[in-house]
Amino acid sequence: MFTGIASTVLSQTVGHYLGTGERTDGVLVIALLLNIALIMIGWRRHSDLAGEVRERTEAEARARALAARDPLTGFHNRRSLADEGAAMIAEAVRRNKAVALMMLDLDHFKSVNDMYGHATGDALLCAVAAEMMQIAPTGALHARLGGDEFAIALIFDPRTPDMIEHYAERLVHRLAQPFEAEGQRLHISCSLGIARSDFGSATVEALMRAGDIAMYAAKKSGRNRLAWFDQSMELELRVRNELEEGLRFAIPAGQIVPYFEQQVELATGALTGFEVLARWEHPTRGVIGPDQFIPIAEETGMIADLSLSIMQQAFVCARDWDPALMLSVNISPWQLRDPWLAQKIIKALTETGFPASRLEIEITESALFDNLALAQSIVGSLKNQGVRLALDDFGTGYSSLAHLRALPFDRIKIDKSFVTSINEAADSVAIVTAIVRLGESLNLPVTAEGVEDAAIAERLAAMGCAKGQGWHFGKPRSIVGVRKFLRERGLIAGIPPENVALITSRRRAG
Ligand code: C2E
Ligand code: CA
Ligand code: CA
């Protein structure tokens, strides 16, 4: 439009100054020059614009590539695994092949982060990624899904799944070798779950879910291994997820409560105290045992809140009991990674008015592996306040003398697996005898758990085992049950707390 108007205006102006006759030729020349100039301007503008478009397209491609990559390892990220994985599945279908997806999770990576800091954790992740690339089959797709979770997808011939298994085994083996990161020599391992697209998981999402389930199964059966997905795992996972969801609500709602199991002097039969055992009083499922929810609470980090809630309830319940009665609480290895644990326990003792000298904490040998220095400092603070320390489940783990010496234990507990069979199995007798003798020589009294009948109690007493607990003396009791039991024996000092409120309100009124 501009060109049209401009040329008309110009030709009129030029025509005005030149006479007619030559006027027509002159106008034509000017019009021609004008058109050439306009074409040149147009071409300049076009080439400028093309450059701009090219630059923008390149920048967009760069941004897209960055958004598709994990910045730390350069692997694909979760989003681009979805896109690239879908393309891989389509290609596999076209070629009559299948896709195997491996979900890989490092074992105990969190403790590396906690112990050496995030820079070392990141360096370790890079070293792991480099190791994975070293043995990667051609065409494999590598992704980091966040934290210490990785995924590897590859096309394979469904008639020869062995090839996948061999590769996965090699990967598990390689990641169990020590790594150097930021000057630290680190020992980790991985758990790996494999799902295949020709066995019912036809989308990337389904493959990832199935691979994840299998990975959990590998973790559960001892870590540092691989597992293929199978349908039975699905049901188990659904139950687990339901428990996890329920637990998030159950802890603040006070559904996780302490039960109390008697601990008895074997020589005299005198009651010395109780072990506090967690129970989930589920509104529809009834009472759920700790073996079902403690591992979930540990994995999801809920164990700290759960444990403190149990302790607070137990301390409140037990503060007016006969002062000779002790409480033993279980402390999970996970809690001993919390530098504030001692302070939290002492705060709970102070707030509830339960004396530290009546508390014993039970820890297992596995609690000593992660960070012994931290465990020693936590235990040191607690012992300074008068809390006692027991080594739980002795005989099941490493049963090492070095572990017994690593912390100032006051007592050893023999695991019930040996005690229940003491009158049937010769090796159980041998183990129990050895532990009792060890206790004697180290001057540590021994408690046996799993005393199911009088014959076991007698045998243990004859061996010189100090204390026992188990169904022979009574199953764990609820708060109401244990208070009733103690009141009947005159072991609740002073006025029952339910009457204290009544008396104080009467006093106030009078
Ligand atoms: P544990 O510390 O070894 O606790 C002893 C377990 O043996 C308890 O199981 C108890 O009910 C059971 N038991 C007691 N007497 C007998 C008996 O005569 N025969 C047999 N067969 N079993 C007996 P429970 O309550 O199911 O606890 C299982 C485990 O859960 C505990 O083992 C402990 O490791 C863990 N746990 C329980 N409560 C807590 C808690 O509050 N915090 C933490 N971190 N762990 C807990
Ligand atoms: Ca215990
Ligand atoms: Ca035990």
Coordinates of N, CA and C in Angstrom, one line a residue, residues 235-457:
L235 N -0.5 -56.0 44.3 CA -1.4 -56.0 45.4 C -0.7 -55.6 46.7
E236 N 0.5 -56.1 46.8 CA 1.3 -55.7 48.0 C 1.6 -54.2 48.1
L237 N 1.8 -53.7 46.9 CA 2.1 -52.3 46.9 C 0.9 -51.5 47.2
R238 N -0.3 -51.9 46.7 CA -1.5 -51.2 47.0 C -1.8 -51.2 48.5
V239 N -1.6 -52.3 49.2 CA -1.7 -52.4 50.6 C -0.8 -51.4 51.3
R240 N 0.5 -51.4 50.9 CA 1.5 -50.6 51.4 C 1.1 -49.1 51.3
N241 N 0.7 -48.7 50.1 CA 0.3 -47.3 49.9 C -0.9 -46.9 50.8
E242 N -1.8 -47.8 51.0 CA -3.0 -47.5 51.8 C -2.5 -47.3 53.3
L243 N -1.6 -48.2 53.7 CA -1.0 -48.0 55.1 C -0.3 -46.7 55.2
E244 N 0.5 -46.3 54.2 CA 1.3 -45.1 54.3 C 0.3 -43.9 54.4
E245 N -0.7 -43.9 53.5 CA -1.6 -42.8 53.6 C -2.3 -42.7 54.9
G246 N -2.7 -43.9 55.4 CA -3.4 -43.9 56.7 C -2.5 -43.5 57.8
L247 N -1.3 -43.8 57.7 CA -0.3 -43.5 58.8 C -0.1 -42.0 59.0
R248 N -0.1 -41.3 57.8 CA 0.1 -39.8 57.9 C -1.0 -39.2 58.8
F249 N -2.2 -39.8 58.7 CA -3.3 -39.2 59.5 C -3.3 -39.8 60.9
A250 N -2.9 -41.1 61.0 CA -3.1 -41.8 62.3 C -2.2 -41.3 63.4
I251 N -1.0 -40.8 63.0 CA -0.1 -40.3 64.1 C -0.6 -39.1 64.7
P252 N -0.9 -38.0 64.0 CA -1.5 -36.8 64.7 C -2.9 -37.1 65.3
A253 N -3.6 -38.1 64.8 CA -4.9 -38.4 65.3 C -4.8 -39.3 66.6
G254 N -3.6 -39.6 67.0 CA -3.4 -40.4 68.2 C -3.9 -41.9 68.1
Q255 N -3.9 -42.4 66.8 CA -4.3 -43.8 66.7 C -3.1 -44.7 67.0
I256 N -1.9 -44.2 66.9 CA -0.7 -45.1 67.2 C -0.5 -44.9 68.7
V257 N -0.7 -46.0 69.4 CA -0.6 -45.9 70.9 C 0.4 -46.9 71.5
P258 N 0.8 -46.7 72.7 CA 1.8 -47.6 73.3 C 1.0 -48.8 74.0
Y259 N 1.6 -50.0 73.8 CA 1.1 -51.1 74.6 C 2.3 -51.5 75.5
F260 N 2.1 -52.2 76.6 CA 3.1 -52.4 77.6 C 3.3 -53.9 77.9
E261 N 4.5 -54.4 77.7 CA 4.8 -55.8 78.0 C 5.7 -55.9 79.2
Q262 N 5.2 -56.7 80.1 CA 5.9 -56.9 81.4 C 7.3 -57.4 81.2
Q263 N 8.2 -56.9 82.1 CA 9.6 -57.4 82.2 C 9.8 -57.8 83.6
V264 N 10.3 -59.1 83.8 CA 10.2 -59.7 85.1 C 11.6 -60.2 85.5
E265 N 11.9 -60.1 86.8 CA 13.1 -60.7 87.4 C 12.9 -62.2 87.4
L266 N 13.8 -62.9 86.6 CA 13.5 -64.4 86.5 C 13.7 -65.2 87.8
A267 N 14.7 -64.8 88.6 CA 14.9 -65.5 89.8 C 13.8 -65.4 90.8
T268 N 13.2 -64.2 90.9 CA 12.1 -64.0 91.9 C 10.7 -63.8 91.4
G269 N 10.6 -63.6 90.1 CA 9.3 -63.4 89.5 C 8.8 -61.9 89.7
A270 N 9.6 -61.1 90.3 CA 9.2 -59.7 90.5 C 9.1 -58.9 89.3
L271 N 8.1 -58.0 89.2 CA 7.9 -57.2 88.0 C 8.9 -56.0 88.1
T272 N 9.7 -55.8 87.0 CA 10.7 -54.7 87.1 C 10.3 -53.5 86.2
G273 N 9.4 -53.7 85.2 CA 9.0 -52.7 84.3 C 8.3 -53.2 83.1
F274 N 8.3 -52.4 82.0 CA 7.6 -52.7 80.8 C 8.4 -52.3 79.6
E275 N 8.2 -53.1 78.5 CA 8.7 -52.6 77.2 C 7.5 -52.0 76.5
V276 N 7.8 -50.8 76.0 CA 6.7 -50.0 75.3 C 6.7 -50.5 73.8
L277 N 5.6 -51.0 73.3 CA 5.5 -51.5 72.0 C 4.3 -50.8 71.2
A278 N 4.6 -50.3 70.1 CA 3.6 -49.5 69.3 C 2.5 -50.4 68.7
R279 N 1.3 -49.9 68.8 CA 0.2 -50.5 68.1 C -0.6 -49.4 67.4
W280 N -1.2 -49.8 66.3 CA -2.1 -48.9 65.5 C -3.5 -49.4 65.8
E281 N -4.2 -48.6 66.5 CA -5.6 -48.9 66.8 C -6.4 -48.3 65.6
H282 N -6.6 -49.1 64.6 CA -7.2 -48.6 63.3 C -8.7 -48.7 63.5
P283 N -9.4 -47.6 63.0 CA -10.8 -47.5 63.2 C -11.6 -48.6 62.6
T284 N -11.1 -49.2 61.4 CA -11.9 -50.2 60.7 C -11.1 -51.6 60.7
R285 N -9.8 -51.5 60.7 CA -9.0 -52.8 60.6 C -8.7 -53.4 61.9
G286 N -9.0 -52.8 63.0 CA -8.6 -53.3 64.4 C -7.2 -53.0 64.7
V287 N -6.6 -53.8 65.6 CA -5.2 -53.4 66.0 C -4.2 -54.0 65.0
I288 N -3.3 -53.1 64.5 CA -2.3 -53.5 63.6 C -0.9 -53.5 64.3
G289 N -0.2 -54.5 64.1 CA 1.1 -54.7 64.7 C 2.2 -53.8 64.1
P290 N 3.3 -53.6 64.9 CA 4.3 -52.6 64.4 C 5.1 -53.1 63.2
D291 N 5.2 -54.4 63.1 CA 6.0 -54.9 61.9 C 5.4 -54.5 60.6
Q292 N 4.1 -54.1 60.6 CA 3.5 -53.7 59.4 C 3.6 -52.2 59.1
F293 N 3.8 -51.4 60.2 CA 3.8 -50.0 59.9 C 5.1 -49.3 60.3
I294 N 5.9 -49.9 61.2 CA 7.2 -49.2 61.6 C 8.1 -49.1 60.4
P295 N 8.3 -50.2 59.5 CA 9.2 -50.0 58.3 C 8.7 -48.9 57.4
I296 N 7.4 -48.7 57.3 CA 6.8 -47.7 56.4 C 7.1 -46.3 57.1
A297 N 6.9 -46.2 58.4 CA 7.2 -45.0 59.1 C 8.7 -44.6 58.9
E298 N 9.6 -45.6 58.9 CA 11.0 -45.4 58.8 C 11.3 -44.9 57.4
E299 N 10.8 -45.6 56.4 CA 11.1 -45.2 55.0 C 10.6 -43.8 54.7
T300 N 9.5 -43.4 55.2 CA 8.8 -42.1 54.9 C 9.2 -41.0 55.8
G301 N 10.1 -41.3 56.8 CA 10.5 -40.3 57.7 C 9.5 -39.9 58.8
M302 N 8.5 -40.7 58.9 CA 7.4 -40.4 59.9 C 7.8 -41.0 61.3
I303 N 8.9 -41.8 61.3 CA 9.2 -42.5 62.5 C 9.5 -41.6 63.7
A304 N 10.1 -40.4 63.4 CA 10.5 -39.5 64.5 C 9.2 -39.0 65.2
D305 N 8.2 -38.6 64.5 CA 7.0 -38.1 65.1 C 6.3 -39.3 65.8
L306 N 6.3 -40.4 65.1 CA 5.6 -41.6 65.7 C 6.2 -41.9 67.0
S307 N 7.5 -42.0 67.1 CA 8.2 -42.4 68.3 C 8.0 -41.4 69.4
L308 N 8.1 -40.1 69.1 CA 7.9 -39.1 70.1 C 6.5 -39.2 70.7
S309 N 5.5 -39.4 69.8 CA 4.1 -39.5 70.2 C 3.9 -40.7 71.2
I310 N 4.5 -41.8 70.8 CA 4.5 -43.0 71.7 C 5.1 -42.8 73.0
M311 N 6.3 -42.1 73.0 CA 7.0 -41.9 74.2 C 6.1 -41.0 75.1
Q312 N 5.6 -39.9 74.6 CA 4.8 -38.9 75.4 C 3.7 -39.6 76.0
Q313 N 2.9 -40.4 75.2 CA 1.8 -41.1 75.8 C 2.2 -42.1 76.9
A314 N 3.3 -42.8 76.7 CA 3.8 -43.8 77.7 C 4.3 -43.1 78.9
F315 N 5.0 -42.0 78.8 CA 5.5 -41.2 80.0 C 4.3 -40.7 80.8
V316 N 3.3 -40.2 80.1 CA 2.1 -39.7 80.9 C 1.4 -40.8 81.6
C317 N 1.3 -42.0 80.9 CA 0.7 -43.1 81.5 C 1.4 -43.7 82.7
A318 N 2.8 -43.6 82.7 CA 3.6 -44.3 83.7 C 4.1 -43.4 84.8
R319 N 3.9 -42.1 84.7 CA 4.6 -41.2 85.7 C 4.1 -41.4 87.1
D320 N 2.9 -41.9 87.3 CA 2.4 -42.1 88.7 C 2.5 -43.5 89.2
W321 N 3.2 -44.4 88.4 CA 3.4 -45.7 88.8 C 4.4 -45.8 89.9
D322 N 4.5 -47.0 90.5 CA 5.5 -47.3 91.5 C 6.9 -46.8 90.9
P323 N 7.7 -46.0 91.6 CA 8.9 -45.4 91.0 C 9.9 -46.5 90.7
A324 N 9.8 -47.7 91.2 CA 10.8 -48.7 90.8 C 10.5 -49.3 89.4
L325 N 9.3 -49.0 88.8 CA 9.0 -49.6 87.5 C 9.7 -48.8 86.4
M326 N 10.4 -49.5 85.5 CA 11.1 -48.9 84.4 C 10.3 -49.0 83.1
L327 N 10.6 -48.1 82.2 CA 10.0 -48.2 80.8 C 11.1 -48.4 79.8
S328 N 11.0 -49.4 78.9 CA 12.0 -49.5 77.8 C 11.3 -49.1 76.5
V329 N 11.9 -48.2 75.8 CA 11.4 -47.8 74.5 C 12.3 -48.2 73.4
N330 N 11.8 -48.6 72.2 CA 12.6 -48.9 71.1 C 12.9 -47.7 70.3
I331 N 14.2 -47.5 69.9 CA 14.6 -46.4 69.1 C 15.1 -47.0 67.8
S332 N 14.5 -46.6 66.7 CA 14.9 -47.1 65.4 C 16.3 -46.5 64.9
P333 N 17.0 -47.3 64.2 CA 18.3 -46.8 63.7 C 18.2 -45.5 62.9
W334 N 17.0 -45.3 62.3 CA 16.8 -44.0 61.6 C 16.8 -42.8 62.5
Q335 N 16.3 -43.0 63.7 CA 16.2 -41.9 64.6 C 17.6 -41.5 65.1
L336 N 18.6 -42.4 65.1 CA 19.9 -42.1 65.6 C 20.7 -41.3 64.5
R337 N 20.0 -40.9 63.4 CA 20.7 -40.0 62.5 C 20.2 -38.6 62.8
D338 N 19.3 -38.4 63.7 CA 18.8 -37.1 64.0 C 19.6 -36.5 65.2
P339 N 20.4 -35.4 64.9 CA 21.3 -34.9 65.9 C 20.5 -34.3 67.1
W340 N 19.2 -34.1 66.9 CA 18.4 -33.5 68.0 C 17.7 -34.5 68.8
L341 N 17.9 -35.8 68.5 CA 17.1 -36.9 69.2 C 17.2 -36.8 70.7
A342 N 18.4 -36.6 71.2 CA 18.5 -36.6 72.7 C 17.7 -35.4 73.3
Q343 N 17.8 -34.3 72.6 CA 17.1 -33.1 73.1 C 15.6 -33.3 73.1
K344 N 15.1 -34.0 72.0 CA 13.7 -34.2 71.9 C 13.2 -35.2 73.0
I345 N 14.0 -36.2 73.3 CA 13.6 -37.2 74.3 C 13.6 -36.5 75.7
I346 N 14.6 -35.7 75.9 CA 14.7 -35.0 77.2 C 13.6 -34.0 77.4
K347 N 13.2 -33.4 76.3 CA 12.1 -32.4 76.4 C 10.8 -33.1 76.7
A348 N 10.6 -34.3 76.1 CA 9.4 -35.1 76.4 C 9.4 -35.5 77.8
L349 N 10.6 -35.9 78.3 CA 10.6 -36.3 79.8 C 10.3 -35.2 80.7
T350 N 10.9 -34.0 80.4 CA 10.6 -32.8 81.2 C 9.1 -32.4 81.2
E351 N 8.6 -32.3 79.9 CA 7.2 -31.9 79.8 C 6.2 -32.8 80.4
T352 N 6.5 -34.1 80.5 CA 5.6 -35.0 81.0 C 5.9 -35.3 82.5
G353 N 7.0 -34.9 83.0 CA 7.4 -35.1 84.4 C 7.8 -36.6 84.7
F354 N 8.3 -37.3 83.6 CA 8.7 -38.7 83.9 C 10.2 -38.6 84.1
P355 N 10.7 -39.3 85.2 CA 12.1 -39.2 85.5 C 13.0 -40.0 84.5
A356 N 14.1 -39.3 84.0 CA 15.0 -39.9 83.1 C 15.6 -41.3 83.6
S357 N 15.7 -41.4 84.9 CA 16.3 -42.6 85.5 C 15.4 -43.8 85.4
R358 N 14.2 -43.6 85.0 CA 13.3 -44.7 84.8 C 13.1 -45.1 83.4
L359 N 13.9 -44.5 82.5 CA 13.8 -44.8 81.1 C 15.0 -45.5 80.6
E360 N 14.7 -46.6 79.8 CA 15.8 -47.3 79.1 C 15.5 -47.2 77.7
I361 N 16.5 -47.0 76.8 CA 16.2 -47.1 75.4 C 16.9 -48.3 74.8
E362 N 16.2 -48.9 73.9 CA 16.7 -50.2 73.2 C 17.1 -49.8 71.8
I363 N 18.3 -50.1 71.5 CA 18.7 -49.9 70.1 C 19.4 -51.3 69.6
T364 N 19.3 -51.4 68.3 CA 19.8 -52.7 67.7 C 21.2 -52.4 67.1
E365 N 22.0 -53.4 66.9 CA 23.3 -53.3 66.4 C 23.4 -52.5 65.1
S366 N 22.4 -52.7 64.2 CA 22.4 -52.0 62.9 C 22.4 -50.5 63.1
A367 N 22.0 -50.0 64.3 CA 22.0 -48.5 64.5 C 23.4 -48.0 64.6
L368 N 24.4 -48.9 64.8 CA 25.7 -48.4 65.0 C 26.5 -48.3 63.7
F369 N 26.0 -48.7 62.6 CA 26.7 -48.7 61.4 C 26.8 -47.3 60.7
D370 N 25.6 -46.7 60.7 CA 25.4 -45.5 59.9 C 26.4 -44.4 60.3
N371 N 26.3 -44.0 61.5 CA 27.1 -42.8 62.0 C 27.4 -43.1 63.4
L372 N 28.4 -43.8 63.7 CA 28.7 -44.2 65.1 C 29.0 -43.0 66.0
A373 N 29.7 -42.0 65.4 CA 30.0 -40.8 66.2 C 28.8 -40.1 66.6
L374 N 27.8 -39.9 65.7 CA 26.5 -39.3 66.1 C 25.8 -40.1 67.1
A375 N 25.7 -41.4 66.9 CA 25.0 -42.3 67.9 C 25.7 -42.2 69.3
Q376 N 27.0 -42.1 69.3 CA 27.7 -42.0 70.6 C 27.4 -40.6 71.3
S377 N 27.3 -39.6 70.4 CA 27.0 -38.3 71.1 C 25.6 -38.2 71.6
I378 N 24.6 -38.8 70.8 CA 23.2 -38.8 71.3 C 23.1 -39.6 72.6
V379 N 23.7 -40.8 72.5 CA 23.6 -41.7 73.7 C 24.3 -41.0 74.9
G380 N 25.5 -40.4 74.6 CA 26.2 -39.7 75.7 C 25.3 -38.6 76.4
S381 N 24.6 -37.8 75.6 CA 23.7 -36.8 76.2 C 22.6 -37.5 77.0
L382 N 22.0 -38.6 76.5 CA 20.9 -39.2 77.2 C 21.5 -39.9 78.5
K383 N 22.6 -40.5 78.5 CA 23.2 -41.1 79.7 C 23.5 -40.1 80.7
N384 N 24.0 -38.9 80.3 CA 24.2 -37.8 81.2 C 23.0 -37.5 82.1
Q385 N 21.8 -37.7 81.5 CA 20.6 -37.3 82.2 C 20.1 -38.5 83.0
G386 N 20.8 -39.7 82.9 CA 20.4 -40.8 83.7 C 19.6 -41.9 82.9
V387 N 19.4 -41.7 81.6 CA 18.7 -42.7 80.8 C 19.6 -43.9 80.6
R388 N 19.1 -45.1 80.6 CA 19.9 -46.3 80.4 C 19.8 -46.9 79.0
L389 N 20.7 -47.8 78.7 CA 20.8 -48.2 77.3 C 20.9 -49.7 77.2
A390 N 20.0 -50.3 76.3 CA 20.1 -51.7 76.1 C 20.4 -52.0 74.6
L391 N 21.1 -53.1 74.4 CA 21.4 -53.6 73.0 C 20.3 -54.7 72.7
D392 N 19.4 -54.3 71.8 CA 18.3 -55.2 71.5 C 18.6 -56.3 70.4
D393 N 17.8 -57.3 70.4 CA 17.9 -58.4 69.4 C 19.3 -58.9 69.3
F394 N 20.1 -59.0 70.3 CA 21.5 -59.5 70.2 C 21.4 -61.0 69.8
G395 N 22.3 -61.3 68.9 CA 22.3 -62.7 68.4 C 21.8 -62.7 66.9
T396 N 21.0 -61.8 66.5 CA 20.4 -61.8 65.2 C 21.3 -61.2 64.1
G397 N 22.0 -60.2 64.6 CA 22.8 -59.4 63.6 C 24.3 -59.9 63.6
Y398 N 25.2 -58.9 63.8 CA 26.6 -59.2 63.8 C 27.1 -59.8 65.1
S399 N 26.4 -59.5 66.2 CA 26.7 -59.9 67.5 C 28.2 -59.7 67.8
S400 N 28.6 -58.5 67.5 CA 30.1 -58.3 67.6 C 30.4 -57.7 69.0
L401 N 31.5 -58.1 69.5 CA 32.0 -57.6 70.8 C 32.4 -56.1 70.6
A402 N 32.9 -55.8 69.4 CA 33.3 -54.4 69.1 C 32.1 -53.5 69.3
H403 N 30.9 -54.0 68.8 CA 29.7 -53.2 68.9 C 29.3 -53.0 70.3
L404 N 29.4 -54.1 71.1 CA 29.1 -54.0 72.5 C 29.9 -53.0 73.2
R405 N 31.1 -52.8 72.8 CA 32.1 -51.9 73.4 C 31.9 -50.5 72.8
A406 N 31.3 -50.3 71.7 CA 31.2 -49.0 71.0 C 30.4 -48.0 71.8
L407 N 29.4 -48.5 72.5 CA 28.5 -47.7 73.3 C 28.4 -48.2 74.7
P408 N 28.1 -47.3 75.7 CA 28.1 -47.7 77.1 C 26.8 -48.4 77.4
F409 N 26.6 -49.7 77.0 CA 25.4 -50.4 77.2 C 25.3 -50.8 78.7
D410 N 24.0 -50.9 79.1 CA 23.7 -51.3 80.5 C 23.1 -52.7 80.5
R411 N 22.8 -53.2 79.3 CA 22.0 -54.4 79.3 C 22.1 -55.0 77.9
I412 N 22.0 -56.4 77.8 CA 21.9 -57.0 76.5 C 20.5 -57.7 76.4
K413 N 19.8 -57.7 75.3 CA 18.6 -58.4 75.2 C 18.8 -59.5 74.1
I414 N 18.4 -60.7 74.5 CA 18.5 -61.8 73.5 C 17.2 -61.9 72.7
D415 N 17.4 -62.0 71.4 CA 16.2 -62.1 70.5 C 15.3 -63.3 70.8
K416 N 14.0 -63.1 70.6 CA 13.1 -64.1 70.9 C 13.2 -65.4 70.0
S417 N 13.8 -65.2 68.9 CA 14.0 -66.4 68.0 C 14.8 -67.5 68.6
F418 N 15.7 -67.2 69.5 CA 16.5 -68.2 70.1 C 15.8 -68.7 71.4
V419 N 15.1 -67.8 72.1 CA 14.5 -68.1 73.4 C 13.3 -69.0 73.2
T420 N 12.5 -68.8 72.2 CA 11.3 -69.6 72.1 C 11.6 -71.1 71.8
S421 N 12.8 -71.3 71.2 CA 13.1 -72.7 70.8 C 14.2 -73.3 71.7
I422 N 14.4 -72.6 72.9 CA 15.5 -73.1 73.8 C 15.3 -74.5 74.2
N423 N 14.1 -75.0 74.4 CA 13.9 -76.3 74.9 C 13.8 -77.4 73.7
E424 N 14.0 -76.9 72.5 CA 13.9 -77.8 71.4 C 15.1 -77.9 70.5
A425 N 15.8 -76.8 70.4 CA 16.9 -76.7 69.4 C 18.2 -76.6 70.2
A426 N 19.2 -77.5 69.9 CA 20.5 -77.4 70.6 C 21.2 -76.2 70.3
D427 N 21.1 -75.7 69.0 CA 21.9 -74.5 68.7 C 21.4 -73.2 69.4
S428 N 20.0 -73.2 69.7 CA 19.5 -72.1 70.4 C 20.0 -72.1 71.8
V429 N 20.1 -73.3 72.4 CA 20.7 -73.4 73.8 C 22.1 -72.8 73.8
A430 N 22.9 -73.2 72.8 CA 24.3 -72.8 72.7 C 24.4 -71.3 72.6
I431 N 23.5 -70.7 71.7 CA 23.6 -69.2 71.5 C 23.2 -68.5 72.8
V432 N 22.1 -69.0 73.4 CA 21.6 -68.3 74.6 C 22.7 -68.4 75.7
T433 N 23.2 -69.6 75.9 CA 24.3 -69.8 76.9 C 25.5 -68.8 76.6
A434 N 25.9 -68.8 75.4 CA 27.0 -67.9 75.0 C 26.8 -66.5 75.4
I435 N 25.5 -66.0 75.0 CA 25.2 -64.6 75.3 C 25.1 -64.3 76.8
V436 N 24.6 -65.3 77.6 CA 24.5 -65.1 79.0 C 25.9 -65.0 79.6
R437 N 26.8 -65.9 79.1 CA 28.2 -65.9 79.6 C 28.9 -64.6 79.2
L438 N 28.7 -64.1 78.0 CA 29.3 -62.9 77.5 C 28.8 -61.7 78.4
G439 N 27.5 -61.7 78.8 CA 27.0 -60.7 79.7 C 27.6 -60.7 81.0
E440 N 27.9 -61.9 81.5 CA 28.5 -62.1 82.8 C 29.9 -61.5 82.8
S441 N 30.7 -61.9 81.7 CA 32.1 -61.4 81.7 C 32.2 -59.9 81.5
L442 N 31.2 -59.3 80.8 CA 31.2 -57.9 80.6 C 30.5 -57.1 81.7
N443 N 29.9 -57.9 82.6 CA 29.2 -57.3 83.7 C 27.9 -56.6 83.2
L444 N 27.3 -57.2 82.2 CA 26.0 -56.6 81.7 C 24.9 -57.6 81.9
P445 N 23.8 -57.2 82.7 CA 22.7 -58.1 82.8 C 22.0 -58.4 81.5
V446 N 21.4 -59.6 81.4 CA 20.8 -60.0 80.2 C 19.3 -60.2 80.3
T447 N 18.5 -59.7 79.4 CA 17.0 -59.9 79.3 C 16.7 -60.8 78.2
A448 N 15.9 -61.8 78.4 CA 15.5 -62.7 77.3 C 14.1 -62.4 76.9
E449 N 13.8 -62.2 75.6 CA 12.4 -61.9 75.2 C 11.9 -63.2 74.6
G450 N 10.5 -63.4 74.6 CA 10.0 -64.6 74.0 C 9.9 -65.7 74.9
V451 N 9.7 -65.4 76.2 CA 9.5 -66.4 77.3 C 8.0 -66.8 77.2
E452 N 7.8 -67.9 76.5 CA 6.4 -68.3 76.2 C 5.8 -69.3 77.2
D453 N 6.6 -70.0 78.0 CA 6.1 -70.9 79.0 C 7.0 -71.0 80.2
A454 N 6.5 -71.7 81.2 CA 7.2 -71.8 82.5 C 8.5 -72.6 82.3
A455 N 8.5 -73.6 81.4 CA 9.8 -74.4 81.2 C 10.9 -73.5 80.6
I456 N 10.6 -72.6 79.7 CA 11.6 -71.6 79.2 C 12.1 -70.7 80.3
A457 N 11.1 -70.2 81.1 CA 11.5 -69.3 82.2 C 12.5 -70.0 83.2

